Amino acid sequence: MGARGGGGLKYPWGNGPSSCAVAATMRNDSTGHACTGERPARVGHYPVNVSPFGAVDMAGNVEEWTSSWYVEHVASGVRLTSGASHVLRGGGWLSRPIDARTTARNWGSSVEAGPNVGYRCVKESREPRAESR
């Protein structure tokens, strides 16, 4: 819920489509050129790409590793406790704009690295959760 807020938004900035004005992605689905040239954008470079909880770059820039093991069909109800691949979320600077959304789901091998993949350190707050905006 923190990536896009609690209001059912498609993207952290709302429901408008992804573009080079709001996220570091490919320019469009067919050019092969990234909005940011040959690397991801500096963290926080897109001020509109901030979730209601203050998390930046949750769509675009780099796909983010999750702790979830990848399974092809989510609806199958299978919860893996180990595997070879983790779920990646959010799309990255080498992803199509359509994949730069918090619900985008991809996979990454546990033994490989790539320029489009990163991770986010998260610390759970001990403070009571505030109501979403």
PDB file of C-alpha atoms in Angstrom:
ATOM      1  CA  MET A   1       0.000   0.000   0.000  1.00  0.00           C
ATOM      2  CA  GLY A   2       2.894   2.429   0.679  1.00  0.00           C
ATOM      3  CA  ALA A   3       4.080   2.506  -2.922  1.00  0.00           C
ATOM      4  CA  ARG A   4       0.967   4.119  -4.337  1.00  0.00           C
ATOM      5  CA  GLY A   5      -1.084   4.995  -1.275  1.00  0.00           C
ATOM      6  CA  GLY A   6      -4.419   3.646  -0.148  1.00  0.00           C
ATOM      7  CA  GLY A   7      -6.685   5.316  -2.689  1.00  0.00           C
ATOM      8  CA  GLY A   8      -6.457   2.683  -5.442  1.00  0.00           C
ATOM      9  CA  LEU A   9      -4.213   4.855  -7.632  1.00  0.00           C
ATOM     10  CA  LYS A  10      -2.471   3.235 -10.589  1.00  0.00           C
ATOM     11  CA  TYR A  11       0.727   5.248 -10.074  1.00  0.00           C
ATOM     12  CA  PRO A  12       2.175   7.166  -7.108  1.00  0.00           C
ATOM     13  CA  TRP A  13       1.286  10.452  -8.892  1.00  0.00           C
ATOM     14  CA  GLY A  14      -2.301   9.420  -9.701  1.00  0.00           C
ATOM     15  CA  ASN A  15      -3.897   7.640 -12.632  1.00  0.00           C
ATOM     16  CA  GLY A  16      -2.273   9.541 -15.507  1.00  0.00           C
ATOM     17  CA  PRO A  17       0.068   7.482 -17.699  1.00  0.00           C
ATOM     18  CA  SER A  18       3.799   7.182 -17.187  1.00  0.00           C
ATOM     19  CA  SER A  19       6.045   9.428 -19.267  1.00  0.00           C
ATOM     20  CA  CYS A  20       9.504  11.012 -19.129  1.00  0.00           C
ATOM     21  CA  ALA A  21       7.946  13.932 -17.224  1.00  0.00           C
ATOM     22  CA  VAL A  22       7.073  11.744 -14.223  1.00  0.00           C
ATOM     23  CA  ALA A  23       9.379   8.690 -14.184  1.00  0.00           C
ATOM     24  CA  ALA A  24      12.681   7.316 -15.451  1.00  0.00           C
ATOM     25  CA  THR A  25      11.633   4.741 -18.096  1.00  0.00           C
ATOM     26  CA  MET A  26      12.096   4.109 -21.800  1.00  0.00           C
ATOM     27  CA  ARG A  27      10.855   7.070 -23.870  1.00  0.00           C
ATOM     28  CA  ASN A  28       8.080   4.895 -25.281  1.00  0.00           C
ATOM     29  CA  ASP A  29       7.415   1.226 -25.846  1.00  0.00           C
ATOM     30  CA  SER A  30       9.387   0.978 -29.105  1.00  0.00           C
ATOM     31  CA  THR A  31      12.369   3.398 -29.229  1.00  0.00           C
ATOM     32  CA  GLY A  32      14.815   1.535 -27.005  1.00  0.00           C
ATOM     33  CA  HIS A  33      16.008   4.887 -25.607  1.00  0.00           C
ATOM     34  CA  ALA A  34      15.652   5.753 -21.928  1.00  0.00           C
ATOM     35  CA  CYS A  35      14.405   9.115 -20.650  1.00  0.00           C
ATOM     36  CA  THR A  36      17.570   9.432 -18.570  1.00  0.00           C
ATOM     37  CA  GLY A  37      20.174   8.389 -21.141  1.00  0.00           C
ATOM     38  CA  GLU A  38      22.493   5.601 -20.031  1.00  0.00           C
ATOM     39  CA  ARG A  39      21.677   5.300 -16.327  1.00  0.00           C
ATOM     40  CA  PRO A  40      18.856   5.642 -13.811  1.00  0.00           C
ATOM     41  CA  ALA A  41      17.889   9.089 -12.545  1.00  0.00           C
ATOM     42  CA  ARG A  42      19.186  10.544  -9.291  1.00  0.00           C
ATOM     43  CA  VAL A  43      16.943   9.431  -6.405  1.00  0.00           C
ATOM     44  CA  GLY A  44      14.043  11.867  -6.013  1.00  0.00           C
ATOM     45  CA  HIS A  45      14.659  13.517  -9.421  1.00  0.00           C
ATOM     46  CA  TYR A  46      10.933  13.352 -10.240  1.00  0.00           C
ATOM     47  CA  PRO A  47       9.107  15.227  -7.450  1.00  0.00           C
ATOM     48  CA  VAL A  48       5.693  14.144  -8.775  1.00  0.00           C
ATOM     49  CA  ASN A  49       6.759  10.475  -8.392  1.00  0.00           C
ATOM     50  CA  VAL A  50       6.256  10.457  -4.609  1.00  0.00           C
ATOM     51  CA  SER A  51       3.710   8.232  -2.906  1.00  0.00           C
ATOM     52  CA  PRO A  52       1.255   9.700  -0.372  1.00  0.00           C
ATOM     53  CA  PHE A  53       3.562   8.193   2.286  1.00  0.00           C
ATOM     54  CA  GLY A  54       6.650  10.013   0.997  1.00  0.00           C
ATOM     55  CA  ALA A  55       8.326   7.076  -0.785  1.00  0.00           C
ATOM     56  CA  VAL A  56      10.133   8.277  -3.927  1.00  0.00           C
ATOM     57  CA  ASP A  57      10.729   6.520  -7.257  1.00  0.00           C
ATOM     58  CA  MET A  58       8.285   3.690  -6.612  1.00  0.00           C
ATOM     59  CA  ALA A  59       7.525   3.619 -10.356  1.00  0.00           C
ATOM     60  CA  GLY A  60      10.411   3.727 -12.822  1.00  0.00           C
ATOM     61  CA  ASN A  61      14.119   4.303 -12.124  1.00  0.00           C
ATOM     62  CA  VAL A  62      14.910   0.703 -11.037  1.00  0.00           C
ATOM     63  CA  GLU A  63      12.765  -2.367 -10.606  1.00  0.00           C
ATOM     64  CA  GLU A  64      12.831  -3.307  -6.959  1.00  0.00           C
ATOM     65  CA  TRP A  65      13.489  -6.710  -5.444  1.00  0.00           C
ATOM     66  CA  THR A  66      10.828  -7.941  -3.083  1.00  0.00           C
ATOM     67  CA  SER A  67      11.118 -10.705  -0.519  1.00  0.00           C
ATOM     68  CA  SER A  68       8.484 -12.729  -2.408  1.00  0.00           C
ATOM     69  CA  TRP A  69       9.612 -15.716  -4.430  1.00  0.00           C
ATOM     70  CA  TYR A  70       8.345 -15.638  -8.017  1.00  0.00           C
ATOM     71  CA  VAL A  71       5.564 -17.944  -9.169  1.00  0.00           C
ATOM     72  CA  GLU A  72       4.192 -17.645 -12.716  1.00  0.00           C
ATOM     73  CA  HIS A  73       0.489 -17.492 -11.870  1.00  0.00           C
ATOM     74  CA  VAL A  74      -0.294 -15.358  -8.828  1.00  0.00           C
ATOM     75  CA  ALA A  75      -3.931 -16.453  -8.770  1.00  0.00           C
ATOM     76  CA  SER A  76      -2.838 -20.022  -8.134  1.00  0.00           C
ATOM     77  CA  GLY A  77      -2.639 -19.220  -4.424  1.00  0.00           C
ATOM     78  CA  VAL A  78       0.814 -20.781  -4.108  1.00  0.00           C
ATOM     79  CA  ARG A  79       3.084 -19.121  -1.518  1.00  0.00           C
ATOM     80  CA  LEU A  80       6.653 -20.214  -2.161  1.00  0.00           C
ATOM     81  CA  THR A  81       9.131 -20.353   0.701  1.00  0.00           C
ATOM     82  CA  SER A  82      12.156 -20.732  -1.579  1.00  0.00           C
ATOM     83  CA  GLY A  83      13.011 -20.608  -5.255  1.00  0.00           C
ATOM     84  CA  ALA A  84      15.364 -19.343  -7.944  1.00  0.00           C
ATOM     85  CA  SER A  85      13.718 -15.981  -8.687  1.00  0.00           C
ATOM     86  CA  HIS A  86      12.259 -13.092  -6.730  1.00  0.00           C
ATOM     87  CA  VAL A  87       9.389 -10.801  -7.704  1.00  0.00           C
ATOM     88  CA  LEU A  88      10.458  -7.394  -9.033  1.00  0.00           C
ATOM     89  CA  ARG A  89       8.095  -4.398  -8.842  1.00  0.00           C
ATOM     90  CA  GLY A  90       7.803  -0.893 -10.241  1.00  0.00           C
ATOM     91  CA  GLY A  91       9.560  -1.010 -13.610  1.00  0.00           C
ATOM     92  CA  GLY A  92      12.870   0.715 -14.232  1.00  0.00           C
ATOM     93  CA  TRP A  93      14.714   3.091 -16.531  1.00  0.00           C
ATOM     94  CA  LEU A  94      15.019   0.272 -19.115  1.00  0.00           C
ATOM     95  CA  SER A  95      11.342  -0.735 -18.794  1.00  0.00           C
ATOM     96  CA  ARG A  96       8.474   0.214 -21.056  1.00  0.00           C
ATOM     97  CA  PRO A  97       6.421   3.138 -19.658  1.00  0.00           C
ATOM     98  CA  ILE A  98       3.430   0.802 -19.228  1.00  0.00           C
ATOM     99  CA  ASP A  99       5.573  -1.252 -16.818  1.00  0.00           C
ATOM    100  CA  ALA A 100       6.483   1.754 -14.650  1.00  0.00           C
ATOM    101  CA  ARG A 101       3.674   1.276 -12.168  1.00  0.00           C
ATOM    102  CA  THR A 102       3.661  -0.099  -8.664  1.00  0.00           C
ATOM    103  CA  THR A 103       1.595  -3.120  -9.675  1.00  0.00           C
ATOM    104  CA  ALA A 104       3.972  -4.135 -12.500  1.00  0.00           C
ATOM    105  CA  ARG A 105       5.300  -7.603 -11.768  1.00  0.00           C
ATOM    106  CA  ASN A 106       8.470  -9.128 -13.187  1.00  0.00           C
ATOM    107  CA  TRP A 107      11.044 -11.636 -11.959  1.00  0.00           C
ATOM    108  CA  GLY A 108      14.769 -11.645 -11.363  1.00  0.00           C
ATOM    109  CA  SER A 109      17.140 -14.514 -10.776  1.00  0.00           C
ATOM    110  CA  SER A 110      18.573 -14.716  -7.279  1.00  0.00           C
ATOM    111  CA  VAL A 111      22.073 -15.213  -8.703  1.00  0.00           C
ATOM    112  CA  GLU A 112      22.169 -12.400 -11.263  1.00  0.00           C
ATOM    113  CA  ALA A 113      22.409  -8.620 -11.209  1.00  0.00           C
ATOM    114  CA  GLY A 114      21.276  -6.106 -13.806  1.00  0.00           C
ATOM    115  CA  PRO A 115      21.331  -2.343 -14.470  1.00  0.00           C
ATOM    116  CA  ASN A 116      17.525  -2.077 -14.259  1.00  0.00           C
ATOM    117  CA  VAL A 117      17.226  -3.725 -10.821  1.00  0.00           C
ATOM    118  CA  GLY A 118      17.753  -2.328  -7.342  1.00  0.00           C
ATOM    119  CA  TYR A 119      16.425  -2.708  -3.843  1.00  0.00           C
ATOM    120  CA  ARG A 120      15.047  -0.513  -1.109  1.00  0.00           C
ATOM    121  CA  CYS A 121      15.894  -0.826   2.547  1.00  0.00           C
ATOM    122  CA  VAL A 122      12.749  -0.559   4.632  1.00  0.00           C
ATOM    123  CA  LYS A 123      12.358  -0.221   8.345  1.00  0.00           C
ATOM    124  CA  GLU A 124       8.965  -0.795   9.862  1.00  0.00           C
ATOM    125  CA  SER A 125       7.800   2.125  11.956  1.00  0.00           C
ATOM    126  CA  ARG A 126       6.932   1.600  15.586  1.00  0.00           C
ATOM    127  CA  GLU A 127       4.646   4.613  15.392  1.00  0.00           C
ATOM    128  CA  PRO A 128       0.909   3.996  14.975  1.00  0.00           C
ATOM    129  CA  ARG A 129      -0.041   4.003  11.323  1.00  0.00           C
ATOM    130  CA  ALA A 130      -1.571   7.305  10.241  1.00  0.00           C
ATOM    131  CA  GLU A 131      -4.689   7.290   8.105  1.00  0.00           C
ATOM    132  CA  SER A 132      -3.880   7.568   4.397  1.00  0.00           C
ATOM    133  CA  ARG A 133      -4.466  10.929   2.784  1.00  0.00           C
TER     134      ARG A 133
END
